[in-house]
Short mmCIF file of C-alpha atoms in Angstrom, two decimals:
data_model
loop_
_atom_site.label_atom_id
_atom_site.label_comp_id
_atom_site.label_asym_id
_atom_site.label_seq_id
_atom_site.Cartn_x
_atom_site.Cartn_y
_atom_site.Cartn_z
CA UNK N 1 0.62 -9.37 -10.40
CA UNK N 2 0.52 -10.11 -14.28
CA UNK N 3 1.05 -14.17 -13.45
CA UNK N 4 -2.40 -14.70 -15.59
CA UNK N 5 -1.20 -12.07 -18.36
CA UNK N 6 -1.17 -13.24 -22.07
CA UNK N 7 0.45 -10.72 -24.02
CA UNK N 8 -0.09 -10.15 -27.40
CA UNK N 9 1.04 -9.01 -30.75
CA UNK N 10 -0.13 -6.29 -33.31
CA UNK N 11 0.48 -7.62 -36.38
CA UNK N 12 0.32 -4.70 -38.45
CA UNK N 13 1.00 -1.20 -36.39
CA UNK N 14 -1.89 0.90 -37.33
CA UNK N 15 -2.67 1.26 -41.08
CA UNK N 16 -0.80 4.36 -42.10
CA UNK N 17 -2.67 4.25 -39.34
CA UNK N 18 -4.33 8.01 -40.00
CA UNK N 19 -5.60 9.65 -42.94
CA UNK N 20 -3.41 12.37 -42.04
CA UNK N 21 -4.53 15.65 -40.75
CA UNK N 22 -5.34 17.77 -43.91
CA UNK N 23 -4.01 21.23 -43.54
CA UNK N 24 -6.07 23.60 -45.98
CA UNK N 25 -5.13 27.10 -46.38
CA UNK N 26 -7.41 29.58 -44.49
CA UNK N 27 -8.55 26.18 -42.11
CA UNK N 28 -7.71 23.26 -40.55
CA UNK N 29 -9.72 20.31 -40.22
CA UNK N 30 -8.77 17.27 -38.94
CA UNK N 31 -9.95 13.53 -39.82
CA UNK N 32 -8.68 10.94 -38.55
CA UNK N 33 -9.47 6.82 -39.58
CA UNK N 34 -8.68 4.28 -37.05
CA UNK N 35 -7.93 0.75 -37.97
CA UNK N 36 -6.92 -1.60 -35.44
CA UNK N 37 -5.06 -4.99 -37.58
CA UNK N 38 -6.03 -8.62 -36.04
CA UNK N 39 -4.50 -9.77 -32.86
CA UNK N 40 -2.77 -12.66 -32.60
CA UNK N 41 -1.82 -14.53 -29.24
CA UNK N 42 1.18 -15.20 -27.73
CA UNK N 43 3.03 -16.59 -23.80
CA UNK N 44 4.32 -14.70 -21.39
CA UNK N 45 8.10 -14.58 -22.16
CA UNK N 46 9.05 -14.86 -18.17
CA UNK N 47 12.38 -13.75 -17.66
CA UNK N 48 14.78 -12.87 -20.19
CA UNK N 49 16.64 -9.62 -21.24
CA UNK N 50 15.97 -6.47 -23.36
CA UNK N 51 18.52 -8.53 -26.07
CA UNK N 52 16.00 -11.11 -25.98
CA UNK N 53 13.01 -8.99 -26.04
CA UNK N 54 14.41 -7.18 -29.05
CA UNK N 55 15.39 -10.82 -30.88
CA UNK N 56 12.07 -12.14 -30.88
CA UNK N 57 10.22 -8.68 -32.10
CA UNK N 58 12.57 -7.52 -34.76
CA UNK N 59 10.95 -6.87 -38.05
CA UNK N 60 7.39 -6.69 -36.34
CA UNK N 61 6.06 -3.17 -36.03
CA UNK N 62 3.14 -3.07 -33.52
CA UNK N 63 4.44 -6.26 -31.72
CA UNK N 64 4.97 -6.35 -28.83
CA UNK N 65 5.68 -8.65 -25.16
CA UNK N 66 5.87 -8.97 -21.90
CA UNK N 67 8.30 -9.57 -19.69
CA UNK N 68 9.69 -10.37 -16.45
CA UNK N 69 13.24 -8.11 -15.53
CA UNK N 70 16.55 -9.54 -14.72
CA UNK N 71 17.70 -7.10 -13.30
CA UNK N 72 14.45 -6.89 -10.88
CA UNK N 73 12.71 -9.87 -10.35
CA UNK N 74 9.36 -9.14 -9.87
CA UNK N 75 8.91 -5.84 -11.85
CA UNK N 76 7.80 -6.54 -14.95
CA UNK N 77 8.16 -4.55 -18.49
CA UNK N 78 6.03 -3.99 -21.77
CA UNK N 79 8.56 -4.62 -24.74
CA UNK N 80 7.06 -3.04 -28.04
CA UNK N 81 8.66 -2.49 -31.49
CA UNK N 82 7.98 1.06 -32.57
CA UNK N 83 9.84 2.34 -35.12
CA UNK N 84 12.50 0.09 -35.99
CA UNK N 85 13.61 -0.24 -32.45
CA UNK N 86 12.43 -2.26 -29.35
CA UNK N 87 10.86 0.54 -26.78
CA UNK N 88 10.88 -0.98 -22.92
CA UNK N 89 8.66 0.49 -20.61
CA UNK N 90 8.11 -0.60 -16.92
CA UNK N 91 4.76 -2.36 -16.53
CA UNK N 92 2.34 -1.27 -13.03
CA UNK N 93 -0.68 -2.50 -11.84
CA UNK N 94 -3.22 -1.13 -9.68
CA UNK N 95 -6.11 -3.16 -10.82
CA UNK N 96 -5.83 -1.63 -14.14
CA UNK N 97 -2.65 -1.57 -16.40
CA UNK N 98 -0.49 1.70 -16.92
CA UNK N 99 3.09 2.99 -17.77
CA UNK N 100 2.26 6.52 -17.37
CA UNK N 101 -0.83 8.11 -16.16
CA UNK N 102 -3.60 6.65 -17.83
CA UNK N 103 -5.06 3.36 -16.83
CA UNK N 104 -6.08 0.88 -19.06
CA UNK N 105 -8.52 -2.39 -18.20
CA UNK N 106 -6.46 -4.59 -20.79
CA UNK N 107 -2.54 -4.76 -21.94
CA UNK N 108 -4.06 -4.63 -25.32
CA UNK N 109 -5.51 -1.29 -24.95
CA UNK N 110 -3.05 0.19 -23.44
CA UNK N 111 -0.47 -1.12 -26.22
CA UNK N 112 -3.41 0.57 -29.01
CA UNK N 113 -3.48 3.77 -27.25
CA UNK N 114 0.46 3.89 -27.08
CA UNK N 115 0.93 3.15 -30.89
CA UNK N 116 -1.60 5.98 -31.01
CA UNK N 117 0.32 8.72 -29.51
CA UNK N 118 3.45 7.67 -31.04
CA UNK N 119 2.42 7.47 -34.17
CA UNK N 120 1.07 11.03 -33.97
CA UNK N 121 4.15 12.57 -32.11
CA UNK N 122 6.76 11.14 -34.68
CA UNK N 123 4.67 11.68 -37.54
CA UNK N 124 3.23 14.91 -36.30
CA UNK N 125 5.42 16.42 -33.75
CA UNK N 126 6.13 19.93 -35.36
CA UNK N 127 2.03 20.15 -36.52
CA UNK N 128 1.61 19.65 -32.37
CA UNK N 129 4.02 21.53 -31.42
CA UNK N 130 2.22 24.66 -33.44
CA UNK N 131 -1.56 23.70 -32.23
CA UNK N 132 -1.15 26.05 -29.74
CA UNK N 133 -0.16 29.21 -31.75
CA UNK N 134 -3.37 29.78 -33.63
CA UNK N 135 -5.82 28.81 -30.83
CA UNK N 136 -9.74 29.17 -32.73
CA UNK N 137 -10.79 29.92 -28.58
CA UNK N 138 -11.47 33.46 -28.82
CA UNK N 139 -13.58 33.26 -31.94
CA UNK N 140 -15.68 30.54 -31.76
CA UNK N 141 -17.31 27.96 -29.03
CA UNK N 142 -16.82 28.30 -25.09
CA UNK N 143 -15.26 31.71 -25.93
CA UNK N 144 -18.20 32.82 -27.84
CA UNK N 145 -20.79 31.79 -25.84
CA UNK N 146 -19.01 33.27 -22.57
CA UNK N 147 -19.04 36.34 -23.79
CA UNK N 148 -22.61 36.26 -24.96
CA UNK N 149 -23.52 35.44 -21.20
CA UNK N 150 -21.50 38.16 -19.82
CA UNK N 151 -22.54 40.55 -22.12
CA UNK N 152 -25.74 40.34 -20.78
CA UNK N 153 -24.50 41.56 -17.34
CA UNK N 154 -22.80 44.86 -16.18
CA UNK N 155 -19.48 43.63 -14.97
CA UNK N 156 -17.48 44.96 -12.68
CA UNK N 157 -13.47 44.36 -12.19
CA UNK N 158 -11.59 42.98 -9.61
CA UNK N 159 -9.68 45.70 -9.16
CA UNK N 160 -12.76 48.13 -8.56
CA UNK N 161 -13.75 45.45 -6.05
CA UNK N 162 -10.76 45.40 -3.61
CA UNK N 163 -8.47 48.58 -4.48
CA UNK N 164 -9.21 51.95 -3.06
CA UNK N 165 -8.72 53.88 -5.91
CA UNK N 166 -10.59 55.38 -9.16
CA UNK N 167 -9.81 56.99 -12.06
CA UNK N 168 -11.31 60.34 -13.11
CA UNK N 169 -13.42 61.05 -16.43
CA UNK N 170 -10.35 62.38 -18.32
CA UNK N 171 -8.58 58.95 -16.74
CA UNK N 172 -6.19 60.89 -14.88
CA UNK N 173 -5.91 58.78 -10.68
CA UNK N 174 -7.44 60.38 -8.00
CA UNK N 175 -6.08 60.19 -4.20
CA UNK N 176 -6.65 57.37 -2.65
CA UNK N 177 -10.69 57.32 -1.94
CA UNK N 178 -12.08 56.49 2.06
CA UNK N 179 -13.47 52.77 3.07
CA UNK N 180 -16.70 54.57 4.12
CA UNK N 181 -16.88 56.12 0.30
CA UNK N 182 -15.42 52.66 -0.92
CA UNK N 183 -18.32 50.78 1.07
CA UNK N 184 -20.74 52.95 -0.83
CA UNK N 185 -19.79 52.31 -3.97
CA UNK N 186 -19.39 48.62 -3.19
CA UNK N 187 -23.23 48.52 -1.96
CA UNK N 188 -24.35 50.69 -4.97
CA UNK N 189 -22.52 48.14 -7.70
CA UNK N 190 -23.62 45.50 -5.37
CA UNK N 191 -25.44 43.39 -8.74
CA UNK N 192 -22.48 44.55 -11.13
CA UNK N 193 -19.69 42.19 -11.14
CA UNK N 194 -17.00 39.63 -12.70
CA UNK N 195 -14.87 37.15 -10.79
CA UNK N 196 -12.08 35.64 -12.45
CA UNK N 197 -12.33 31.95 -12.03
CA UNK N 198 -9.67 29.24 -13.17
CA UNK N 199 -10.83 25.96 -15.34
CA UNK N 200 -11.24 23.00 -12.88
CA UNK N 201 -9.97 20.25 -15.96
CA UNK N 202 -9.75 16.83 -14.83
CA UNK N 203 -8.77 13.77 -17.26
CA UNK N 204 -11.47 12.93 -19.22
CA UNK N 205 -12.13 9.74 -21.58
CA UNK N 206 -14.32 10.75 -24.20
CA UNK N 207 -16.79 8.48 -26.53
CA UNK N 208 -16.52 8.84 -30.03
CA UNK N 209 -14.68 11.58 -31.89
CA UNK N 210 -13.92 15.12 -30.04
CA UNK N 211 -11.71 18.17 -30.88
CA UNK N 212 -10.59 20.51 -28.79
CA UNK N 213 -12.28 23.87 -28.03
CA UNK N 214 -9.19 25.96 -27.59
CA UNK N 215 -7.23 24.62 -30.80
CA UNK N 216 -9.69 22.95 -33.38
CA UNK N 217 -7.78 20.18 -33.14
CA UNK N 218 -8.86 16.65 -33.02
CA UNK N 219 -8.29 14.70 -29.18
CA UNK N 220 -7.02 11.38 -30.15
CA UNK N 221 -6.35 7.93 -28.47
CA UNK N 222 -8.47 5.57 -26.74
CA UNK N 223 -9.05 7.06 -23.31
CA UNK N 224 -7.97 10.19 -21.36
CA UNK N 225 -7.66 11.82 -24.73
CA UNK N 226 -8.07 15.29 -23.29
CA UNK N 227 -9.13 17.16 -20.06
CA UNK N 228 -12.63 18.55 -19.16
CA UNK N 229 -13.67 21.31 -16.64
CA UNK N 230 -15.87 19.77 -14.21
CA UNK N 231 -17.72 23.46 -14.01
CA UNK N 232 -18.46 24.38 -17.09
CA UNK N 233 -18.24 21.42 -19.70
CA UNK N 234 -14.82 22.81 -21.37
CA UNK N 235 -12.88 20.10 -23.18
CA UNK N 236 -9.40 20.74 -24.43
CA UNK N 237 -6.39 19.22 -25.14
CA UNK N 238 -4.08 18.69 -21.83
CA UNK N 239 -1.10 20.32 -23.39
CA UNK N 240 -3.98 23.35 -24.44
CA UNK N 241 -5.57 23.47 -21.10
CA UNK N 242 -2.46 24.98 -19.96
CA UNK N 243 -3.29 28.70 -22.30
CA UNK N 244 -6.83 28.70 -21.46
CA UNK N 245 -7.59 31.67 -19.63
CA UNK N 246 -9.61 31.83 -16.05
CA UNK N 247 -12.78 32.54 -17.48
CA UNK N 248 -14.85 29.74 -16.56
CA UNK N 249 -18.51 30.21 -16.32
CA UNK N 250 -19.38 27.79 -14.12
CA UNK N 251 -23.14 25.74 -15.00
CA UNK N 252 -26.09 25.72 -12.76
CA UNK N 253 -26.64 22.18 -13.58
CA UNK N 254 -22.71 20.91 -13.13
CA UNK N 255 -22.89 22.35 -9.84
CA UNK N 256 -24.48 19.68 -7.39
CA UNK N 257 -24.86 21.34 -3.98
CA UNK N 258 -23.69 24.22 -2.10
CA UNK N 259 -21.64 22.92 0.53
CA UNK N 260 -18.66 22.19 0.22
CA UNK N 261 -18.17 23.57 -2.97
CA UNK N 262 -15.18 25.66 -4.39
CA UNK N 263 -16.56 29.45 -2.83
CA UNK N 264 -15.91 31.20 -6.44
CA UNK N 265 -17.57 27.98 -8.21
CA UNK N 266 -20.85 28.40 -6.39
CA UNK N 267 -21.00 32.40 -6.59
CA UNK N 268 -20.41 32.00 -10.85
CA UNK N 269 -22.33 29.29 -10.90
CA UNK N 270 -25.40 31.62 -9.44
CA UNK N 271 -24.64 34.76 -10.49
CA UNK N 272 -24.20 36.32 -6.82
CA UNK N 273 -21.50 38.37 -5.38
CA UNK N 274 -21.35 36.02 -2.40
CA UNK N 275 -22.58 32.72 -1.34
CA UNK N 276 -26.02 32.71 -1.02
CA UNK N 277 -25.53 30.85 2.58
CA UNK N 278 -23.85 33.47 3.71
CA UNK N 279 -25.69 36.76 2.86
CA UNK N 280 -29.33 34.47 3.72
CA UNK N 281 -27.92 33.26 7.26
CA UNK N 282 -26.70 36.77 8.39
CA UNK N 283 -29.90 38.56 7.40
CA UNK N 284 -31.46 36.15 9.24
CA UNK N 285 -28.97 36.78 12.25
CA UNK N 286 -28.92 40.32 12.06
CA UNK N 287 -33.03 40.58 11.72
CA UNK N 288 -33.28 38.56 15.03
CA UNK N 289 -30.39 37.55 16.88
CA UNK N 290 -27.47 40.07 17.52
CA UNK N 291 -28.72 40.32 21.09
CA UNK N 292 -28.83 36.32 21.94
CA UNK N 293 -26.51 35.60 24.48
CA UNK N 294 -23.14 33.41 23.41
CA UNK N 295 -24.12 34.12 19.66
CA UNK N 296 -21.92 31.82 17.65
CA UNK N 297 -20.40 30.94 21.37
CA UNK N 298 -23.42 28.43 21.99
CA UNK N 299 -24.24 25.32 19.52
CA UNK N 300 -27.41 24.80 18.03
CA UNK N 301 -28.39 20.91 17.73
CA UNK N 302 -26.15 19.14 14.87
CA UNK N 303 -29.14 17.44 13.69
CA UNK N 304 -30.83 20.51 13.09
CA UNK N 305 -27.69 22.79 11.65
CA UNK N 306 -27.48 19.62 9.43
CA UNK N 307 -31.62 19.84 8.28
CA UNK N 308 -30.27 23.49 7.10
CA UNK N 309 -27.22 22.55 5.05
CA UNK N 310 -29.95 19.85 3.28
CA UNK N 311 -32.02 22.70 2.42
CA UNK N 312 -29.65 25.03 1.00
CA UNK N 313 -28.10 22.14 -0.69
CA UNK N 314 -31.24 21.34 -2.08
CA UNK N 315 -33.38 25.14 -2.33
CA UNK N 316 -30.44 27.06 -2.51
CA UNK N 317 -31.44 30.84 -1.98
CA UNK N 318 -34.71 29.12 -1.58
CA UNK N 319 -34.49 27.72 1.91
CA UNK N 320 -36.50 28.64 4.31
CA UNK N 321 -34.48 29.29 7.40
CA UNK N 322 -37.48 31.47 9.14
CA UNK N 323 -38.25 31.28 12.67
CA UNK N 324 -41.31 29.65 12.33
CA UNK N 325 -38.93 26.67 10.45
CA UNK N 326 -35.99 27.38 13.26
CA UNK N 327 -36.61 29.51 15.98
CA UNK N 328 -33.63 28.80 17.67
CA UNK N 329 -30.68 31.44 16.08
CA UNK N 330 -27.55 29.39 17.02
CA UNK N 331 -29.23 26.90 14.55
CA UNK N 332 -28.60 29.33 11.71
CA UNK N 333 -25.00 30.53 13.68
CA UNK N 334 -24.25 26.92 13.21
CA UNK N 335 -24.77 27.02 9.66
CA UNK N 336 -22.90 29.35 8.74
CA UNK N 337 -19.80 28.11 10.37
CA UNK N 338 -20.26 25.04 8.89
CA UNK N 339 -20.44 26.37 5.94
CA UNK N 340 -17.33 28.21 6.19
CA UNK N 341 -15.46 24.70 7.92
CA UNK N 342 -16.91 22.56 4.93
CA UNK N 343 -15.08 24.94 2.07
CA UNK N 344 -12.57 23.09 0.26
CA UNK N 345 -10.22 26.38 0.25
CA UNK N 346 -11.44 28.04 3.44
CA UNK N 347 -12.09 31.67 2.77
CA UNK N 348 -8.44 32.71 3.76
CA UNK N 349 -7.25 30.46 1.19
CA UNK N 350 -4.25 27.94 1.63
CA UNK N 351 -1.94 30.11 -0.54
CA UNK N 352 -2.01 33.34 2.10
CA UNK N 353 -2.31 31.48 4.88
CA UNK N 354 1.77 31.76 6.04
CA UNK N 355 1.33 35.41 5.17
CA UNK N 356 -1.04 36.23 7.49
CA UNK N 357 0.84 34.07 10.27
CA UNK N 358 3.57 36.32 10.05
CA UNK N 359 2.13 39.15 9.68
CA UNK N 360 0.17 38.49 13.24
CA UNK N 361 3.50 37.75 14.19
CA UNK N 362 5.29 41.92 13.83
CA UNK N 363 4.78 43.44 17.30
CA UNK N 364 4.10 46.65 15.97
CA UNK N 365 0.57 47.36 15.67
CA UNK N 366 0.97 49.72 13.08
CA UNK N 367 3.15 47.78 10.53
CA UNK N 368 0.79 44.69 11.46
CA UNK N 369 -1.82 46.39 10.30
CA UNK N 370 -0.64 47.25 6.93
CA UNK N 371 0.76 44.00 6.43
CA UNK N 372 -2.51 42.41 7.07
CA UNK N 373 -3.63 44.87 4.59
CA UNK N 374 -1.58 44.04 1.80
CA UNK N 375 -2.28 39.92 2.47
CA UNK N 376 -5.52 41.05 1.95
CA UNK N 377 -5.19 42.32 -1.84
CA UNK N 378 -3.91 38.73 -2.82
CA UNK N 379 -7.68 36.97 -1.98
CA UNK N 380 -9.18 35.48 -4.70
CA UNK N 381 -12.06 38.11 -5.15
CA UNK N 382 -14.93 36.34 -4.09
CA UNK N 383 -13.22 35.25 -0.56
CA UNK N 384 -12.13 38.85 -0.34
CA UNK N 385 -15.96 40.00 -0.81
CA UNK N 386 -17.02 37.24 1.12
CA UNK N 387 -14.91 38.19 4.07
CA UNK N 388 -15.69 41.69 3.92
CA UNK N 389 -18.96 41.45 4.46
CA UNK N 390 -18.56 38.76 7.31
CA UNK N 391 -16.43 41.25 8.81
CA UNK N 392 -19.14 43.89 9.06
CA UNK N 393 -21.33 41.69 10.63
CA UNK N 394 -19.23 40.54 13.48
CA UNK N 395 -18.46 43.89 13.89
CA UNK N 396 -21.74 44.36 14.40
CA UNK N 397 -22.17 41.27 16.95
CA UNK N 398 -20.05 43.01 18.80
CA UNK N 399 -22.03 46.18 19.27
CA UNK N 400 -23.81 44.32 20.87
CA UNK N 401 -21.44 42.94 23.39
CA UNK N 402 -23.61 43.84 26.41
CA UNK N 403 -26.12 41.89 25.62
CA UNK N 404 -24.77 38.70 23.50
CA UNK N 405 -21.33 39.06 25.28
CA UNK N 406 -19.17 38.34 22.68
CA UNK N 407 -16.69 40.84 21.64
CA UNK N 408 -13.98 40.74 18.74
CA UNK N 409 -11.63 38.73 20.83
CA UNK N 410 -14.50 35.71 21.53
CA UNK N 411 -15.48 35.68 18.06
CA UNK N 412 -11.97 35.57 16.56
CA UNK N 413 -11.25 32.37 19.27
CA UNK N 414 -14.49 31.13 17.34
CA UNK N 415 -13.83 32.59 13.56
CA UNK N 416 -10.05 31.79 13.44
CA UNK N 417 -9.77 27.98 12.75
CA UNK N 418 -13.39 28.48 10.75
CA UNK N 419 -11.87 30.95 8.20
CA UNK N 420 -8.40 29.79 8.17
CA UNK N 421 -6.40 26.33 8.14
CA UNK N 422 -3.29 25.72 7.34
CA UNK N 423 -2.50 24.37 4.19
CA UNK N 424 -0.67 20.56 5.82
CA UNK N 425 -2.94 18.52 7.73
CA UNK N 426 -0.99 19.07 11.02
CA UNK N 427 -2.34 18.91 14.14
CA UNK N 428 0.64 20.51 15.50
CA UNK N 429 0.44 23.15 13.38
CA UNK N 430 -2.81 23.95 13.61
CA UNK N 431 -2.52 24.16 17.87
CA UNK N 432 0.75 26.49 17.34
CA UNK N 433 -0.82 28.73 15.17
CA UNK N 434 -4.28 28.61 17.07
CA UNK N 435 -3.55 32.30 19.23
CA UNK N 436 -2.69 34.09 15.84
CA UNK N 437 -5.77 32.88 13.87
CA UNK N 438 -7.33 34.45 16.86
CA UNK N 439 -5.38 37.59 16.52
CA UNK N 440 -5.92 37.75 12.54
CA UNK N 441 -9.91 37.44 12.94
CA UNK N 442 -10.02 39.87 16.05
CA UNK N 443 -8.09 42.29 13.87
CA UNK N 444 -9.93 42.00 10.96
CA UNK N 445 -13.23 42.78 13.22
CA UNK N 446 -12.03 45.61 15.11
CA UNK N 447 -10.48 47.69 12.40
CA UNK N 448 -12.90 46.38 9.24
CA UNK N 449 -13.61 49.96 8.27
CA UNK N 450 -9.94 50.76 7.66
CA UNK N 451 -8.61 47.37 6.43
CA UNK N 452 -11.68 46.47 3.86
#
């Protein structure tokens, strides 16, 4: 693995290696001055022991070697003076270089970035341990800005969105309101309303200097120095990204198709209470195919279903998915299931997907019902809305059932594995639990107006 590797010495760790971070009353600001000493070569040191190792570094901080264990030939270790004190760290290699989770393309930088961060968390370890507690995030930056975007919208909460219940004038609760009154105040709010949405950070190596948004602080080392959401452009601190709240906005221009992408993402990102696939293929459906025979039963052509997911990908709410463009309606059926299939968390997300097993499971119909009901309330918003309104279609399908000849039981054998997987790639799990993803979707379509 490392037969070709020449490891190296820092001769001087890094100049007082910071012009520390100022602290100011009223402020902080931090600058920070890199200076990286000259490099010097030396050989591989093959196999001796951490004795050894420390021998032939002692007295050079920043130095550092490689080599070969005794006590497992073939693993190799990064021996670097830090401190006063050899520090031995097991050496991988996966065509880049790491002891932890970043990767590094050279020994060298990964030694730099290390003499970074420990620099910082001896020198600095109480000032990090405190970044946290005065977080700038709700004053300035992302926060700001958020809140100047959703200011300019009427938002509406979660909880008016998927509990049946409302609060008088003088703020005093009122029984427990119908679905049919619920439904109406749903369709009247229709354009009025929030979803929370976590941060989607992933590591992110950024190029030149960068603080963090959440703590003011600045993001140091050489690579992964912090995290950024993929949605919205956020960039924090890891140890920061763990306080930021679930307000991501997501951006238009982050966001690079529609399928198969995160269902509250894409909603956010457009500023819609559902997927715009969704609510565009059913009015489409329900303007001129509720009466085709086998709806959702019978495939369209693949190559066609697939000329459809290009468009919305592409148009978004601007596809045309007329009847002049695709007269055939199991073309759009098809889309919309694959839309549904190609979610990465299928509308019934991963995390209730046990709880509705078992609560198809309970024999009585009564007690299943209101324990579907109650897996219900723990939907992410946006699948809850989503599924809602699928729901009142199919229920409309089947008012149809003379004609199309699908009923609540056919379209749950269809819906079931569409709107539900389990959360292990199983094969046997997925046949086992095939009759009650059935059941769940057949329920959900017979008694929408009670459960939704």
């Amino acid at each position: 693995m490392l037969h070709s590797v020449v490891s190296c010495c820092i001769c001087s760790l890094i100049s007082e290696a910071f012009q520390w971070f100022s602290v100011e009353q009223g402020g902080i600001s931090d600058w920070i001055v890199l200076e990286i000493a000259s490099i010097s070569s030396l050989r591989f040191h093959g196999i001796i022991s951490r004795e050894q190792a420390d021998e032939i570094l002692a007295g050079v901080e920043g130095a550092y070697i490689l080599r070969e264990s005794q006590r497992q030939p073939g693993c190799y270790t990064l021996a670097l003076r830090f401190g006063n004190q050899t520090l031995n760290y097991r050496l991988f290699y996966d065509g880049k270089h790491f002891v932890g989770e970043k990767r590094f393309e050279s020994i060298h930088d990964l030694v730099t970035d290390g003499l970074i961060t420990l620099y910082i968390e001896t020198k600095a370890s109480e000032y990090i341990s405190k970044m946290t507690t005065n977080p700038i995030y709700e004053h300035i930056g992302y926060a700001t800005l958020l809140r100047e975007k959703v200011s300019r919208r009427l938002s509406r909460t979660k909880n008016e969105s998927r509990k049946a219940s409302v609060t008088s004038e003088e703020n005093t609760p009122v029984e427990k309101i119908t679905s049919l009154v619920r439904r109406a105040a749903l369709t009247q709010n229709d354009n009025h309303f929030n979803y929370e949405k976590a941060h989607n950070f992933k590591v992110h190596t950024f190029r030149g200097p960068h603080w963090c948004e959440y703590c003011a602080n600045f993001m140091w080392g050489l690579i992964a120095q912090g995290v950024r959401c993929s949605d919205c452009g956020l960039n924090v601190h890891k140890q920061c990204s763990k306080y930021v709240p679930n307000d991501c906005q997501p951006d238009l221009k982050r966001i690079k198709r529609v399928y198969c992408c995160d269902l509250t993402t894409l909603v956010k990102a457009h500023n819609t209470q559902r997927p715009m696939v969704v609510d565009s293929c059913i009015r489409e459906i329900e303007a001129r195919g509720l009466k085709s025979e086998g709806l959702y039963r019978v495939s369209g052509f693949t190559e066609h279903i697939e000329d459809v997911k290009m468009a919305f990908d592409r148009d978004g709410d601007k596809a045309d998915i007329s009847a002049s463009i695709y007269p055939d309606i199991n073309i759009i059926a098809g889309a919309l299931k694959l839309y549904f299939r190609d979610l990465p968390i299928p509308v019934i997300t991963y995390d209730t997907y046990s709880k509705f097993i078992e609560a198809a499971k309970i024999s009585n119909p009564d007690e299943r019902l209101e324990a579907i009901h109650e897996v219900l309330m723990l939907l992410p918003a946006a699948h809850y809305e989503t599924l809602r309104y699928l729901m009142i279609h199919l229920k409309k399908v089947t008012l149809h059932e003379k004609e199309n000849f699908m009923n609540a039981e056919n379209l749950g054998i269809v819906f079931g594995p569409t709107l539900m997987r389990p959360p292990e790639d199983s094969t046997l799990a997925t046949l086992n639990d095939m009759r009650y993803q059935k059941l769940i979707v057949q329920i959900l379509i017979e008694n929408e107006d009670v459960l939704f």
